[in-house]
Amino acid sequence: NAGVTQTPKFQVLKTGQSMTLQCAQDMNHEYMSWYRQDPGMGLRLIHYSVGAGITDQGEVPNGYNVSRSTTEDFPLRLLSAAPSQTSVYFCASSYSRTSVGTQYFGPGTRLLVL
Amino acid sequence: AQSVTQLGSHVSVSEGALVLLRCNYSSSVPPYLFWYVQYPNQGLQLLLKYTTGATLVKGINGFEAEFKKSETSFHLTKPSAHMSDAAEYFCAVTTASGSARQLTFGSGTQLTVLP
Protein backbone atom coordinates (compact mmCIF):
# COMPACT_ATOMS: atom_id res chain seq x y z
CA ASN A 1 0.00 0.00 0.00
CA ALA A 2 1.17 3.51 -0.80
CA GLY A 3 -0.83 4.91 2.13
CA VAL A 4 -1.77 8.58 1.79
CA THR A 5 -0.20 10.41 -1.13
CA GLN A 6 -0.21 14.13 -1.84
CA THR A 7 0.75 16.14 -4.88
CA PRO A 8 2.45 18.47 -5.48
CA LYS A 9 5.13 18.53 -2.78
CA PHE A 10 5.77 22.22 -3.25
CA GLN A 11 3.92 24.99 -5.07
CA VAL A 12 4.36 28.71 -5.54
CA LEU A 13 1.29 30.75 -6.47
CA LYS A 14 0.59 34.38 -7.12
CA THR A 15 -2.22 36.11 -5.27
CA GLY A 16 -5.52 35.41 -6.97
CA GLN A 17 -4.46 32.22 -8.70
CA SER A 18 -6.36 29.00 -8.15
CA MET A 19 -5.07 25.50 -7.70
CA THR A 20 -6.00 22.05 -6.49
CA LEU A 21 -4.03 20.04 -3.97
CA GLN A 22 -4.43 16.36 -4.61
CA CYS A 23 -4.82 13.68 -1.97
CA ALA A 24 -5.36 9.97 -2.43
CA GLN A 25 -5.40 6.94 -0.15
CA ASP A 26 -5.43 3.26 -1.03
CA MET A 27 -6.51 1.88 2.33
CA ASN A 28 -10.28 2.08 1.70
CA HIS A 29 -10.59 4.55 4.54
CA GLU A 30 -13.98 6.15 5.12
CA TYR A 31 -12.77 9.33 6.81
CA MET A 32 -10.48 11.88 5.14
CA SER A 33 -9.42 15.32 6.22
CA TRP A 34 -7.33 18.33 5.31
CA TYR A 35 -5.24 20.29 7.81
CA ARG A 36 -3.01 23.30 7.54
CA GLN A 37 0.08 23.62 9.71
CA ASP A 38 1.40 27.02 10.69
CA PRO A 39 4.25 27.75 13.12
CA GLY A 40 3.12 27.82 16.73
CA MET A 41 -0.45 26.86 15.86
CA GLY A 42 -0.29 23.12 15.43
CA LEU A 43 -2.61 21.60 12.87
CA ARG A 44 -5.97 23.13 12.15
CA LEU A 45 -8.76 21.26 10.42
CA ILE A 46 -9.93 22.80 7.13
CA HIS A 47 -12.47 20.31 5.78
CA TYR A 48 -13.27 16.68 6.33
CA SER A 49 -15.30 13.90 4.76
CA VAL A 50 -16.95 10.89 6.35
CA GLY A 51 -17.53 9.13 3.05
CA ALA A 52 -17.98 9.58 -0.67
CA GLY A 53 -20.35 12.45 -1.38
CA ILE A 54 -20.23 13.78 2.20
CA THR A 55 -18.07 16.71 3.27
CA ASP A 56 -18.17 19.22 6.08
CA GLN A 57 -16.29 22.25 7.33
CA GLY A 58 -13.64 22.22 9.96
CA GLU A 59 -12.14 25.02 12.00
CA VAL A 60 -10.71 27.14 9.15
CA PRO A 61 -12.72 26.47 5.94
CA ASN A 62 -12.79 29.95 4.39
CA GLY A 63 -11.09 30.15 1.01
CA TYR A 64 -11.08 26.40 0.46
CA ASN A 65 -13.43 23.95 -1.24
CA VAL A 66 -13.46 20.17 -1.20
CA SER A 67 -15.33 17.35 -2.85
CA ARG A 68 -15.34 13.58 -2.36
CA SER A 69 -16.54 11.81 -5.49
CA THR A 70 -14.71 8.57 -4.68
CA THR A 71 -13.53 6.86 -1.51
CA GLU A 72 -9.92 7.21 -2.59
CA ASP A 73 -9.62 10.88 -3.52
CA PHE A 74 -10.16 14.07 -1.56
CA PRO A 75 -8.87 17.16 -3.43
CA LEU A 76 -8.58 20.58 -1.81
CA ARG A 77 -9.24 23.61 -3.99
CA LEU A 78 -8.00 27.12 -3.43
CA LEU A 79 -10.29 29.35 -5.46
CA SER A 80 -8.33 32.61 -5.21
CA ALA A 81 -5.07 32.24 -3.34
CA ALA A 82 -4.08 34.79 -0.71
CA PRO A 83 -0.76 35.25 1.13
CA SER A 84 -2.53 34.15 4.34
CA GLN A 85 -2.87 30.71 2.76
CA THR A 86 0.88 30.23 2.74
CA SER A 87 1.22 27.09 4.84
CA VAL A 88 1.97 23.40 4.86
CA TYR A 89 -1.07 21.33 4.01
CA PHE A 90 -1.57 17.78 5.21
CA CYS A 91 -4.14 15.29 4.10
CA ALA A 92 -5.04 12.45 6.46
CA SER A 93 -7.32 9.47 6.55
CA SER A 94 -8.69 7.01 9.06
CA TYR A 95 -10.67 3.82 8.82
CA SER A 96 -13.95 5.33 9.95
CA ARG A 97 -15.45 8.33 11.68
CA THR A 98 -15.30 6.41 14.96
CA SER A 99 -11.52 5.98 14.68
CA VAL A 100 -10.77 9.54 13.70
CA GLY A 101 -8.04 9.81 16.32
CA THR A 102 -5.89 7.25 14.55
CA GLN A 103 -5.14 9.08 11.35
CA TYR A 104 -2.61 8.35 8.64
CA PHE A 105 -0.96 11.46 7.27
CA GLY A 106 0.42 12.23 3.87
CA PRO A 107 3.85 13.84 3.44
CA GLY A 108 2.41 17.34 3.01
CA THR A 109 2.31 20.09 0.39
CA ARG A 110 4.23 23.30 1.02
CA LEU A 111 2.39 26.24 -0.49
CA LEU A 112 3.82 29.72 -0.89
CA VAL A 113 1.49 32.49 -2.05
CA LEU A 114 3.21 35.64 -3.21
CA ALA B 1 -15.86 21.88 22.65
CA GLN B 2 -12.42 20.43 23.20
CA SER B 3 -8.96 21.92 23.38
CA VAL B 4 -5.37 20.97 24.06
CA THR B 5 -2.59 22.94 25.69
CA GLN B 6 1.02 21.90 25.36
CA LEU B 7 3.29 23.58 27.89
CA GLY B 8 6.61 24.52 26.37
CA SER B 9 6.99 25.04 22.65
CA HIS B 10 10.64 23.98 22.88
CA VAL B 11 12.19 21.39 25.17
CA SER B 12 15.89 20.47 25.25
CA VAL B 13 17.29 17.40 26.97
CA SER B 14 20.64 15.69 26.99
CA GLU B 15 21.03 12.30 25.39
CA GLY B 16 20.19 9.68 28.01
CA ALA B 17 18.10 12.05 30.11
CA LEU B 18 14.40 11.81 30.89
CA VAL B 19 12.02 13.24 28.33
CA LEU B 20 8.85 14.88 29.67
CA LEU B 21 6.46 16.66 27.33
CA ARG B 22 3.38 18.16 28.93
CA CYS B 23 -0.17 18.09 27.63
CA ASN B 24 -3.38 19.27 29.27
CA TYR B 25 -6.77 18.93 27.67
CA SER B 26 -10.24 20.33 28.04
CA SER B 27 -13.28 18.30 27.14
CA SER B 28 -16.89 18.25 28.32
CA VAL B 29 -17.15 14.51 27.68
CA PRO B 30 -14.72 11.63 28.20
CA PRO B 31 -11.74 12.22 25.90
CA TYR B 32 -9.69 10.07 23.63
CA LEU B 33 -6.09 11.31 23.73
CA PHE B 34 -3.21 10.92 21.32
CA TRP B 35 0.41 11.81 20.82
CA TYR B 36 1.75 12.25 17.31
CA VAL B 37 5.36 12.78 16.23
CA GLN B 38 6.56 14.72 13.21
CA TYR B 39 10.09 14.30 11.93
CA PRO B 40 11.53 17.06 9.72
CA ASN B 41 9.79 17.43 6.38
CA GLN B 42 7.45 14.54 7.05
CA GLY B 43 3.83 14.01 7.95
CA LEU B 44 2.65 13.12 11.42
CA GLN B 45 2.65 9.57 12.72
CA LEU B 46 0.84 8.15 15.70
CA LEU B 47 3.04 7.56 18.74
CA LEU B 48 0.42 6.29 21.19
CA LYS B 49 -3.21 6.67 22.18
CA TYR B 50 -5.56 6.42 25.13
CA THR B 51 -9.18 5.49 24.57
CA THR B 52 -10.46 3.46 27.51
CA GLY B 53 -9.05 1.05 30.06
CA ALA B 54 -5.52 1.23 31.42
CA THR B 55 -4.48 4.81 32.01
CA LEU B 56 -0.78 4.17 31.35
CA VAL B 57 -0.29 3.57 27.66
CA LYS B 58 2.86 2.53 25.89
CA GLY B 59 3.76 3.57 22.40
CA ILE B 60 6.49 3.15 19.86
CA ASN B 61 10.16 3.96 20.41
CA GLY B 62 9.97 3.58 24.21
CA PHE B 63 7.50 6.42 24.82
CA GLU B 64 4.61 6.20 27.24
CA ALA B 65 1.91 8.50 28.55
CA GLU B 66 -0.44 8.47 31.51
CA PHE B 67 -4.02 9.70 31.45
CA LYS B 68 -4.83 11.54 34.66
CA LYS B 69 -8.46 12.57 34.71
CA SER B 70 -8.20 14.56 37.93
CA GLU B 71 -5.41 16.67 36.44
CA THR B 72 -6.83 16.67 32.87
CA SER B 73 -3.37 15.72 31.71
CA PHE B 74 -1.73 13.31 29.30
CA HIS B 75 2.00 13.90 29.62
CA LEU B 76 4.45 12.04 27.38
CA THR B 77 7.59 10.50 28.85
CA LYS B 78 10.62 8.47 27.85
CA PRO B 79 13.19 7.36 30.41
CA SER B 80 16.25 7.91 28.24
CA ALA B 81 16.40 10.28 25.27
CA HIS B 82 18.08 9.27 22.05
CA MET B 83 19.32 11.56 19.31
CA SER B 84 16.74 10.08 16.97
CA ASP B 85 13.94 11.38 19.23
CA ALA B 86 14.55 14.93 18.03
CA ALA B 87 11.26 15.92 16.39
CA GLU B 88 8.09 17.88 16.98
CA TYR B 89 5.47 16.27 19.16
CA PHE B 90 1.76 17.00 19.08
CA CYS B 91 -0.87 16.11 21.63
CA ALA B 92 -4.41 15.72 20.31
CA VAL B 93 -7.89 15.04 21.63
CA THR B 94 -11.17 13.79 20.30
CA THR B 95 -14.25 12.44 21.99
CA ALA B 96 -16.15 9.20 21.97
CA SER B 97 -19.49 10.82 21.26
CA GLY B 98 -20.96 12.92 18.52
CA SER B 99 -21.28 12.43 14.81
CA ALA B 100 -18.32 14.62 13.90
CA ARG B 101 -15.45 13.26 15.89
CA GLN B 102 -12.87 15.82 14.96
CA LEU B 103 -9.31 15.64 16.15
CA THR B 104 -8.06 18.80 17.86
CA PHE B 105 -4.28 19.30 18.04
CA GLY B 106 -2.11 21.22 20.44
CA SER B 107 0.40 23.74 19.13
CA GLY B 108 3.29 21.29 19.35
CA THR B 109 6.53 20.89 21.30
CA GLN B 110 9.86 20.83 19.51
CA LEU B 111 12.20 18.37 21.23
CA THR B 112 15.94 18.90 20.88
CA VAL B 113 18.33 16.20 22.10
CA LEU B 114 21.79 17.44 22.99
CA PRO B 115 24.85 15.17 22.67
XYZ file of N, CA and C in Angstrom:
687
model
N 0.833 -1.213 0.000
C 0.000 0.000 0.000
C 0.865 1.260 0.000
N 0.439 2.249 -0.779
C 1.171 3.507 -0.798
C 0.782 4.381 0.383
N -0.370 4.100 1.025
C -0.825 4.914 2.133
C -1.536 6.161 1.630
N -1.192 7.305 2.203
C -1.767 8.582 1.793
C -0.727 9.325 0.952
N -1.106 9.680 -0.247
C -0.199 10.409 -1.127
C -0.745 11.800 -1.403
N 0.163 12.754 -1.564
C -0.212 14.129 -1.843
C 0.646 14.673 -2.972
N 0.017 15.425 -3.834
C 0.745 16.142 -4.880
C 0.168 17.531 -5.040
N 0.996 18.520 -5.375
C 2.448 18.466 -5.478
C 3.099 18.528 -4.104
N 4.401 18.394 -4.032
C 5.129 18.525 -2.775
C 5.353 19.990 -2.424
N 5.496 20.796 -3.455
C 5.773 22.219 -3.247
C 5.140 22.999 -4.377
N 4.577 24.162 -4.060
C 3.925 24.988 -5.070
C 4.065 26.454 -4.698
N 4.340 27.266 -5.699
C 4.357 28.710 -5.536
C 3.223 29.292 -6.381
N 2.409 30.115 -5.782
C 1.289 30.747 -6.472
C 1.383 32.253 -6.329
N 0.766 32.953 -7.261
C 0.589 34.381 -7.121
C -0.809 34.641 -6.538
N -0.925 35.738 -5.838
C -2.216 36.106 -5.265
C -3.285 36.117 -6.345
N -4.409 35.460 -6.031
C -5.519 35.412 -6.971
C -5.572 34.164 -7.832
N -4.457 33.439 -7.908
C -4.461 32.220 -8.698
C -5.233 31.126 -7.966
N -5.674 30.153 -8.737
C -6.362 29.003 -8.148
C -5.527 27.753 -8.372
N -5.747 26.770 -7.526
C -5.070 25.498 -7.702
C -5.774 24.426 -6.887
N -5.449 23.185 -7.207
C -5.999 22.048 -6.488
C -4.863 21.223 -5.907
N -4.952 20.954 -4.630
C -4.028 20.040 -3.969
C -4.664 18.648 -3.989
N -3.889 17.701 -4.476
C -4.429 16.356 -4.615
C -4.092 15.495 -3.398
N -5.031 14.634 -3.051
C -4.825 13.677 -1.966
C -5.506 12.375 -2.343
N -4.788 11.284 -2.145
C -5.363 9.970 -2.430
C -4.897 8.970 -1.376
N -5.780 8.014 -1.077
C -5.403 6.942 -0.152
C -5.897 5.609 -0.723
N -5.111 4.569 -0.470
C -5.431 3.255 -1.033
C -5.747 2.254 0.061
N -6.225 2.738 1.195
C -6.515 1.878 2.331
C -8.014 1.676 2.534
N -8.822 2.170 1.614
C -10.277 2.076 1.700
C -10.808 2.742 2.974
N -10.164 3.851 3.341
C -10.591 4.554 4.539
C -11.831 5.389 4.262
N -12.726 5.393 5.226
C -13.980 6.145 5.121
C -13.746 7.642 5.365
N -12.924 7.951 6.341
C -12.768 9.328 6.808
C -11.502 9.947 6.217
N -11.634 11.135 5.647
C -10.480 11.875 5.140
C -10.591 13.321 5.578
N -9.437 13.961 5.701
C -9.424 15.323 6.218
C -8.262 16.106 5.651
N -8.389 17.419 5.696
C -7.326 18.330 5.314
C -7.016 19.245 6.495
N -5.710 19.390 6.777
C -5.236 20.288 7.805
C -4.242 21.269 7.188
N -4.119 22.416 7.824
C -3.013 23.296 7.541
C -2.172 23.422 8.804
N -0.850 23.520 8.595
C 0.076 23.622 9.712
C 0.841 24.917 9.609
N 0.696 25.739 10.622
C 1.396 27.018 10.689
C 2.217 27.060 11.970
N 3.369 27.722 11.938
C 4.255 27.748 13.118
C 3.527 28.212 14.373
N 3.699 27.449 15.441
C 3.125 27.818 16.726
C 1.638 27.595 16.861
N 1.001 27.029 15.809
C -0.453 26.863 15.858
C -0.879 25.414 15.696
N 0.068 24.512 15.589
C -0.294 23.119 15.429
C -0.987 22.887 14.100
N -1.835 21.896 14.071
C -2.611 21.595 12.871
C -4.052 22.040 13.080
N -4.592 22.700 12.076
C -5.974 23.127 12.151
C -6.768 22.493 11.009
N -7.935 21.990 11.364
C -8.765 21.261 10.417
C -9.451 22.228 9.450
N -9.315 21.947 8.153
C -9.928 22.800 7.130
C -11.290 22.231 6.723
N -11.269 21.029 6.177
C -12.474 20.314 5.783
C -12.261 18.832 6.050
N -13.370 18.120 6.166
C -13.271 16.683 6.327
C -14.429 15.997 5.620
N -14.278 14.700 5.447
C -15.295 13.900 4.764
C -15.455 12.568 5.472
N -16.691 12.173 5.692
C -16.949 10.888 6.354
C -17.336 9.806 5.355
N -17.257 10.122 4.081
C -17.533 9.127 3.048
C -17.757 9.808 1.720
N -17.770 9.024 0.669
C -17.975 9.580 -0.670
C -19.271 10.371 -0.716
N -19.189 11.591 -1.242
C -20.347 12.449 -1.376
C -20.697 13.259 -0.151
N -19.924 13.090 0.937
C -20.231 13.783 2.198
C -19.008 14.568 2.661
N -19.164 15.877 2.761
C -18.074 16.714 3.265
C -18.631 17.696 4.275
N -17.745 18.232 5.091
C -18.169 19.218 6.085
C -16.986 20.109 6.423
N -17.309 21.258 7.009
C -16.288 22.248 7.333
C -15.635 21.938 8.665
N -14.364 22.308 8.722
C -13.639 22.219 9.963
C -13.502 23.577 10.611
N -12.364 23.795 11.236
C -12.136 25.023 12.002
C -11.846 26.238 11.116
N -11.152 26.019 9.992
C -10.712 27.137 9.149
C -11.062 26.881 7.683
N -12.338 26.861 7.312
C -12.721 26.472 5.945
C -12.695 27.581 4.902
N -12.640 28.845 5.333
C -12.793 29.949 4.388
C -11.665 29.975 3.363
N -12.052 30.076 2.102
C -11.087 30.151 1.011
C -10.752 28.803 0.403
N -11.368 27.762 0.926
C -11.083 26.398 0.456
C -12.383 25.657 0.128
N -12.316 24.844 -0.919
C -13.430 23.953 -1.244
C -12.928 22.528 -1.351
N -13.803 21.587 -1.071
C -13.459 20.174 -1.204
C -14.621 19.441 -1.853
N -14.313 18.262 -2.350
C -15.328 17.345 -2.850
C -14.828 15.941 -2.605
N -15.720 14.976 -2.590
C -15.340 13.580 -2.364
C -16.208 12.719 -3.279
N -15.762 12.585 -4.517
C -16.537 11.807 -5.489
C -16.227 10.317 -5.399
N -15.074 9.963 -4.861
C -14.707 8.566 -4.676
C -14.177 8.371 -3.260
N -14.109 7.140 -2.826
C -13.534 6.859 -1.509
C -12.066 7.223 -1.454
N -11.378 7.055 -2.586
C -9.924 7.207 -2.594
C -9.423 8.645 -2.601
N -10.148 9.547 -3.243
C -9.619 10.881 -3.518
C -10.355 11.973 -2.750
N -9.578 12.963 -2.326
C -10.161 14.072 -1.557
C -9.370 15.349 -1.885
N -9.617 15.965 -3.040
C -8.866 17.163 -3.433
C -9.301 18.409 -2.670
N -8.344 19.290 -2.473
C -8.583 20.578 -1.805
C -8.351 21.686 -2.820
N -9.327 22.540 -3.001
C -9.235 23.612 -3.992
C -9.107 24.974 -3.326
N -8.121 25.720 -3.811
C -7.998 27.119 -3.430
C -8.549 27.925 -4.589
N -9.608 28.673 -4.366
C -10.290 29.352 -5.462
C -9.568 30.610 -5.899
N -9.039 31.367 -4.933
C -8.329 32.608 -5.214
C -7.291 32.773 -4.110
N -6.083 32.322 -4.382
C -5.066 32.236 -3.342
C -4.724 33.601 -2.752
N -4.475 33.588 -1.445
C -4.083 34.790 -0.708
C -2.814 34.481 0.082
N -1.987 35.503 0.358
C -0.764 35.253 1.132
C -1.027 34.564 2.469
N -2.192 34.785 3.055
C -2.527 34.149 4.338
C -2.694 32.633 4.209
N -2.760 32.144 2.973
C -2.873 30.713 2.763
C -1.519 30.033 2.579
N -0.461 30.817 2.711
C 0.876 30.226 2.740
C 0.976 29.332 3.965
N 1.268 28.064 3.746
C 1.222 27.091 4.840
C 1.711 25.741 4.329
N 1.752 24.788 5.243
C 1.970 23.397 4.860
C 0.637 22.670 5.041
N 0.227 21.984 3.997
C -1.073 21.331 4.006
C -0.891 19.813 4.100
N -1.625 19.228 5.028
C -1.574 17.784 5.211
C -2.953 17.188 4.987
N -2.956 16.105 4.249
C -4.139 15.287 4.097
C -3.989 14.077 5.007
N -5.089 13.608 5.564
C -5.041 12.454 6.465
C -6.280 11.606 6.264
N -6.167 10.352 6.644
C -7.320 9.466 6.549
C -7.349 8.531 7.736
N -8.540 8.039 8.034
C -8.690 7.015 9.056
C -9.788 6.057 8.629
N -9.798 4.900 9.256
C -10.670 3.823 8.817
C -12.136 4.244 8.816
N -12.549 4.908 9.879
C -13.953 5.327 9.954
C -14.055 6.577 10.816
N -15.226 7.142 10.863
C -15.452 8.327 11.684
C -15.278 8.008 13.163
N -15.439 6.768 13.538
C -15.297 6.413 14.955
C -13.844 6.188 15.350
N -12.945 6.142 14.380
C -11.517 5.976 14.679
C -10.730 7.192 14.217
N -11.370 8.341 14.274
C -10.767 9.541 13.702
C -9.477 9.930 14.405
N -9.277 9.463 15.639
C -8.044 9.809 16.322
C -6.827 9.137 15.736
N -7.007 7.988 15.142
C -5.895 7.254 14.549
C -5.857 7.576 13.073
N -5.165 8.633 12.741
C -5.139 9.080 11.349
C -3.780 8.805 10.725
N -3.807 8.561 9.444
C -2.605 8.350 8.642
C -2.407 9.601 7.796
N -1.223 10.192 7.923
C -0.962 11.460 7.267
C -0.129 11.278 6.008
N -0.420 12.136 5.046
C 0.422 12.229 3.866
C 1.669 13.039 4.175
N 2.584 13.149 3.213
C 3.852 13.842 3.443
C 3.748 15.361 3.423
N 2.615 15.895 2.976
C 2.407 17.337 3.005
C 2.694 18.033 1.681
N 2.060 19.184 1.519
C 2.310 20.091 0.392
C 2.661 21.454 0.959
N 3.824 21.953 0.582
C 4.231 23.296 1.021
C 3.775 24.295 -0.015
N 2.956 25.245 0.417
C 2.390 26.241 -0.494
C 2.871 27.622 -0.102
N 3.391 28.340 -1.088
C 3.822 29.716 -0.894
C 2.997 30.592 -1.826
N 2.298 31.566 -1.251
C 1.491 32.492 -2.045
C 2.140 33.865 -1.983
N 2.518 34.354 -3.142
C 3.210 35.645 -3.205
C 2.254 36.795 -3.470
N -17.109 21.429 23.262
C -15.861 21.883 22.654
C -14.688 21.220 23.360
N -13.615 21.067 22.652
C -12.424 20.427 23.204
C -11.208 21.264 22.827
N -10.182 21.194 23.662
C -8.956 21.917 23.378
C -7.785 21.217 24.031
N -6.602 21.559 23.563
C -5.369 20.974 24.064
C -4.356 22.074 24.285
N -3.663 22.010 25.402
C -2.588 22.943 25.695
C -1.306 22.173 25.927
N -0.289 22.495 25.156
C 1.024 21.898 25.358
C 1.932 22.951 25.989
N 2.432 22.643 27.168
C 3.292 23.575 27.891
C 4.723 23.439 27.393
N 5.243 24.541 26.875
C 6.609 24.516 26.367
C 6.642 24.242 24.885
N 6.906 25.249 24.097
C 6.989 25.044 22.650
C 8.320 24.410 22.257
N 9.331 24.573 23.120
C 10.642 23.979 22.875
C 11.148 23.341 24.158
N 11.598 22.113 24.045
C 12.192 21.392 25.169
C 13.527 20.814 24.716
N 14.565 21.031 25.539
C 15.892 20.467 25.253
C 16.295 19.527 26.365
N 16.790 18.367 25.997
C 17.290 17.399 26.975
C 18.612 16.846 26.459
N 19.402 16.349 27.376
C 20.644 15.692 26.994
C 20.354 14.241 26.621
N 21.166 13.706 25.751
C 21.030 12.298 25.389
C 21.143 11.448 26.646
N 20.214 10.535 26.821
C 20.187 9.683 28.010
C 19.339 10.209 29.146
N 18.916 11.450 29.058
C 18.096 12.054 30.111
C 16.622 11.750 29.892
N 15.853 12.004 30.954
C 14.402 11.811 30.892
C 13.762 12.840 29.953
N 12.817 12.353 29.155
C 12.019 13.241 28.332
C 10.640 13.379 28.968
N 10.190 14.616 29.152
C 8.851 14.883 29.669
C 8.232 15.997 28.845
N 7.190 15.676 28.112
C 6.463 16.661 27.330
C 5.049 16.754 27.898
N 4.623 17.976 28.197
C 3.382 18.160 28.931
C 2.195 18.471 28.023
N 1.066 17.885 28.380
C -0.174 18.094 27.634
C -1.338 18.133 28.608
N -2.125 19.181 28.520
C -3.376 19.269 29.273
C -4.523 19.456 28.285
N -5.643 18.883 28.598
C -6.774 18.929 27.674
C -7.997 19.504 28.374
N -8.944 19.903 27.556
C -10.244 20.331 28.040
C -11.301 19.640 27.193
N -12.226 18.979 27.864
C -13.280 18.295 27.141
C -14.482 18.132 28.059
N -15.666 18.351 27.522
C -16.885 18.248 28.323
C -17.381 16.810 28.437
N -16.807 15.934 27.640
C -17.152 14.510 27.681
C -15.850 13.710 27.760
N -15.946 12.430 28.095
C -14.716 11.632 28.200
C -13.882 11.715 26.932
N -12.582 12.011 27.085
C -11.739 12.217 25.901
C -11.033 10.960 25.425
N -10.685 10.973 24.146
C -9.692 10.070 23.627
C -8.450 10.939 23.369
N -7.293 10.485 23.787
C -6.085 11.310 23.733
C -4.993 10.630 22.920
N -4.217 11.449 22.248
C -3.213 10.922 21.315
C -1.944 11.760 21.389
N -0.834 11.115 21.102
C 0.410 11.813 20.816
C 0.864 11.408 19.421
N 1.188 12.441 18.638
C 1.753 12.248 17.307
C 3.160 12.831 17.291
N 4.007 12.273 16.415
C 5.358 12.785 16.235
C 5.556 13.170 14.769
N 6.264 14.264 14.577
C 6.565 14.719 13.213
C 8.065 14.926 13.078
N 8.687 14.116 12.239
C 10.093 14.301 11.929
C 10.218 15.334 10.822
N 11.369 15.978 10.705
C 11.527 17.060 9.722
C 11.077 16.684 8.322
N 10.282 17.571 7.753
C 9.791 17.432 6.379
C 8.969 16.165 6.150
N 8.319 15.705 7.173
C 7.454 14.540 7.051
C 6.075 14.824 7.633
N 5.142 13.921 7.338
C 3.826 14.007 7.952
C 3.860 13.497 9.376
N 2.726 13.585 10.047
C 2.648 13.124 11.424
C 2.425 11.613 11.466
N 2.935 10.982 12.511
C 2.647 9.569 12.720
C 2.273 9.344 14.172
N 1.366 8.410 14.372
C 0.840 8.155 15.699
C 1.899 7.505 16.583
N 2.082 8.071 17.763
C 3.038 7.560 18.742
C 2.341 6.638 19.736
N 1.203 7.092 20.256
C 0.417 6.290 21.188
C -0.953 6.926 21.356
N -1.862 6.156 21.982
C -3.208 6.667 22.179
C -3.835 6.091 23.435
N -4.732 6.877 24.025
C -5.564 6.420 25.131
C -7.017 6.540 24.703
N -7.747 5.432 24.846
C -9.183 5.491 24.570
C -9.936 5.119 25.837
N -9.850 3.889 26.250
C -10.460 3.458 27.513
C -9.528 2.441 28.154
N -9.840 2.084 29.415
C -9.053 1.045 30.061
C -7.840 1.588 30.793
N -6.737 0.886 30.690
C -5.523 1.231 31.417
C -5.097 2.662 31.112
N -4.796 3.390 32.184
C -4.477 4.812 32.009
C -3.029 5.050 31.622
N -2.166 4.062 31.802
C -0.783 4.170 31.352
C -0.676 3.425 30.024
N -0.358 4.173 28.994
C -0.286 3.567 27.664
C 1.130 3.648 27.135
N 1.516 2.601 26.462
C 2.864 2.530 25.887
C 2.775 2.672 24.375
N 3.760 3.365 23.832
C 3.764 3.573 22.396
C 5.042 3.068 21.753
N 5.291 3.567 20.570
C 6.487 3.146 19.860
C 7.718 3.886 20.372
N 8.875 3.319 20.101
C 10.156 3.965 20.414
C 10.363 4.240 21.903
N 9.729 3.460 22.781
C 9.967 3.585 24.208
C 9.199 4.679 24.918
N 8.301 5.361 24.210
C 7.501 6.416 24.821
C 6.283 5.836 25.537
N 5.841 6.543 26.567
C 4.607 6.195 27.239
C 3.945 7.466 27.758
N 2.656 7.359 28.042
C 1.905 8.499 28.551
C 0.864 7.994 29.543
N 0.533 8.841 30.497
C -0.436 8.472 31.514
C -1.607 9.444 31.500
N -2.803 8.903 31.394
C -4.019 9.701 31.449
C -4.380 9.926 32.918
N -4.433 11.200 33.300
C -4.833 11.544 34.660
C -6.060 12.437 34.577
N -7.211 11.846 34.843
C -8.462 12.565 34.714
C -8.543 13.732 35.687
N -8.091 13.521 36.908
C -8.197 14.564 37.933
C -7.360 15.788 37.593
N -6.292 15.571 36.832
C -5.413 16.670 36.444
C -5.655 17.099 34.987
N -6.573 16.465 34.324
C -6.833 16.669 32.869
C -5.529 16.727 32.092
N -4.684 15.731 32.350
C -3.368 15.718 31.715
C -3.096 14.412 30.993
N -2.158 14.481 30.073
C -1.732 13.307 29.300
C -0.282 13.537 28.895
N 0.592 13.583 29.866
C 2.004 13.900 29.622
C 2.741 12.716 28.996
N 3.659 13.036 28.116
C 4.446 12.037 27.379
C 5.830 11.915 28.011
N 6.279 10.699 28.251
C 7.588 10.498 28.849
C 8.370 9.416 28.129
N 9.697 9.518 28.294
C 10.616 8.472 27.851
C 11.792 8.499 28.811
N 12.161 7.359 29.362
C 13.185 7.360 30.408
C 14.550 7.871 29.944
N 14.913 7.588 28.705
C 16.252 7.915 28.236
C 16.185 8.409 26.792
N 16.492 9.681 26.600
C 16.397 10.282 25.271
C 17.503 9.788 24.348
N 17.124 9.647 23.101
C 18.079 9.271 22.052
C 18.088 10.364 21.005
N 19.206 10.499 20.327
C 19.324 11.560 19.314
C 18.203 11.476 18.281
N 17.775 10.261 17.985
C 16.738 10.075 16.972
C 15.352 10.528 17.440
N 15.225 10.896 18.726
C 13.936 11.378 19.232
C 13.696 12.843 18.898
N 14.699 13.520 18.387
C 14.545 14.928 18.032
C 13.485 15.070 16.953
N 12.416 15.786 17.291
C 11.263 15.920 16.393
C 10.286 16.881 17.055
N 9.162 17.098 16.371
C 8.093 17.875 16.979
C 6.989 16.921 17.401
N 6.463 17.160 18.583
C 5.465 16.271 19.155
C 4.158 17.030 19.375
N 3.077 16.380 18.975
C 1.763 17.001 19.080
C 0.842 16.131 19.917
N 0.181 16.756 20.868
C -0.869 16.112 21.634
C -2.204 16.435 20.958
N -3.132 15.502 20.988
C -4.408 15.716 20.313
C -5.526 15.043 21.097
N -6.732 15.571 20.907
C -7.891 15.045 21.629
C -9.087 14.919 20.700
N -9.861 13.888 20.900
C -11.174 13.788 20.298
C -12.071 13.168 21.351
N -13.331 12.989 21.008
C -14.250 12.437 21.993
C -14.924 11.198 21.438
N -15.506 10.468 22.336
C -16.147 9.198 21.968
C -17.570 9.394 21.498
N -18.088 10.595 21.602
C -19.486 10.818 21.257
C -19.592 11.868 20.159
N -20.741 11.928 19.549
C -20.960 12.925 18.517
C -20.733 12.358 17.134
N -21.391 12.939 16.165
C -21.285 12.431 14.805
C -20.041 12.943 14.097
N -19.518 14.059 14.537
C -18.318 14.616 13.897
C -17.184 14.546 14.892
N -16.479 13.460 14.882
C -15.452 13.257 15.892
C -14.137 13.846 15.399
N -14.052 15.158 15.455
C -12.871 15.821 14.959
C -11.720 15.703 15.934
N -10.526 15.715 15.370
C -9.305 15.644 16.152
C -8.772 17.061 16.319
N -8.586 17.475 17.570
C -8.056 18.799 17.864
C -6.619 18.665 18.359
N -5.709 19.390 17.715
C -4.284 19.305 18.041
C -3.841 20.456 18.934
N -2.816 20.166 19.749
C -2.111 21.225 20.435
C -1.148 21.911 19.484
N -0.473 22.926 19.987
C 0.403 23.740 19.130
C 1.776 23.107 18.912
N 2.053 22.020 19.602
C 3.289 21.291 19.350
C 4.431 21.654 20.287
N 5.318 20.694 20.520
C 6.532 20.890 21.304
C 7.707 20.356 20.502
N 8.658 21.226 20.234
C 9.863 20.833 19.511
C 10.873 20.279 20.507
N 11.236 19.016 20.343
C 12.199 18.371 21.234
C 13.576 18.372 20.589
N 14.541 18.929 21.293
C 15.937 18.899 20.883
C 16.702 17.989 21.825
N 17.504 17.109 21.284
C 18.325 16.200 22.096
C 19.782 16.599 21.925
N 20.414 16.965 23.015
C 21.793 17.441 22.989
C 22.770 16.296 23.233
N 23.873 16.268 22.489
C 24.850 15.168 22.670
C 25.602 15.285 23.988
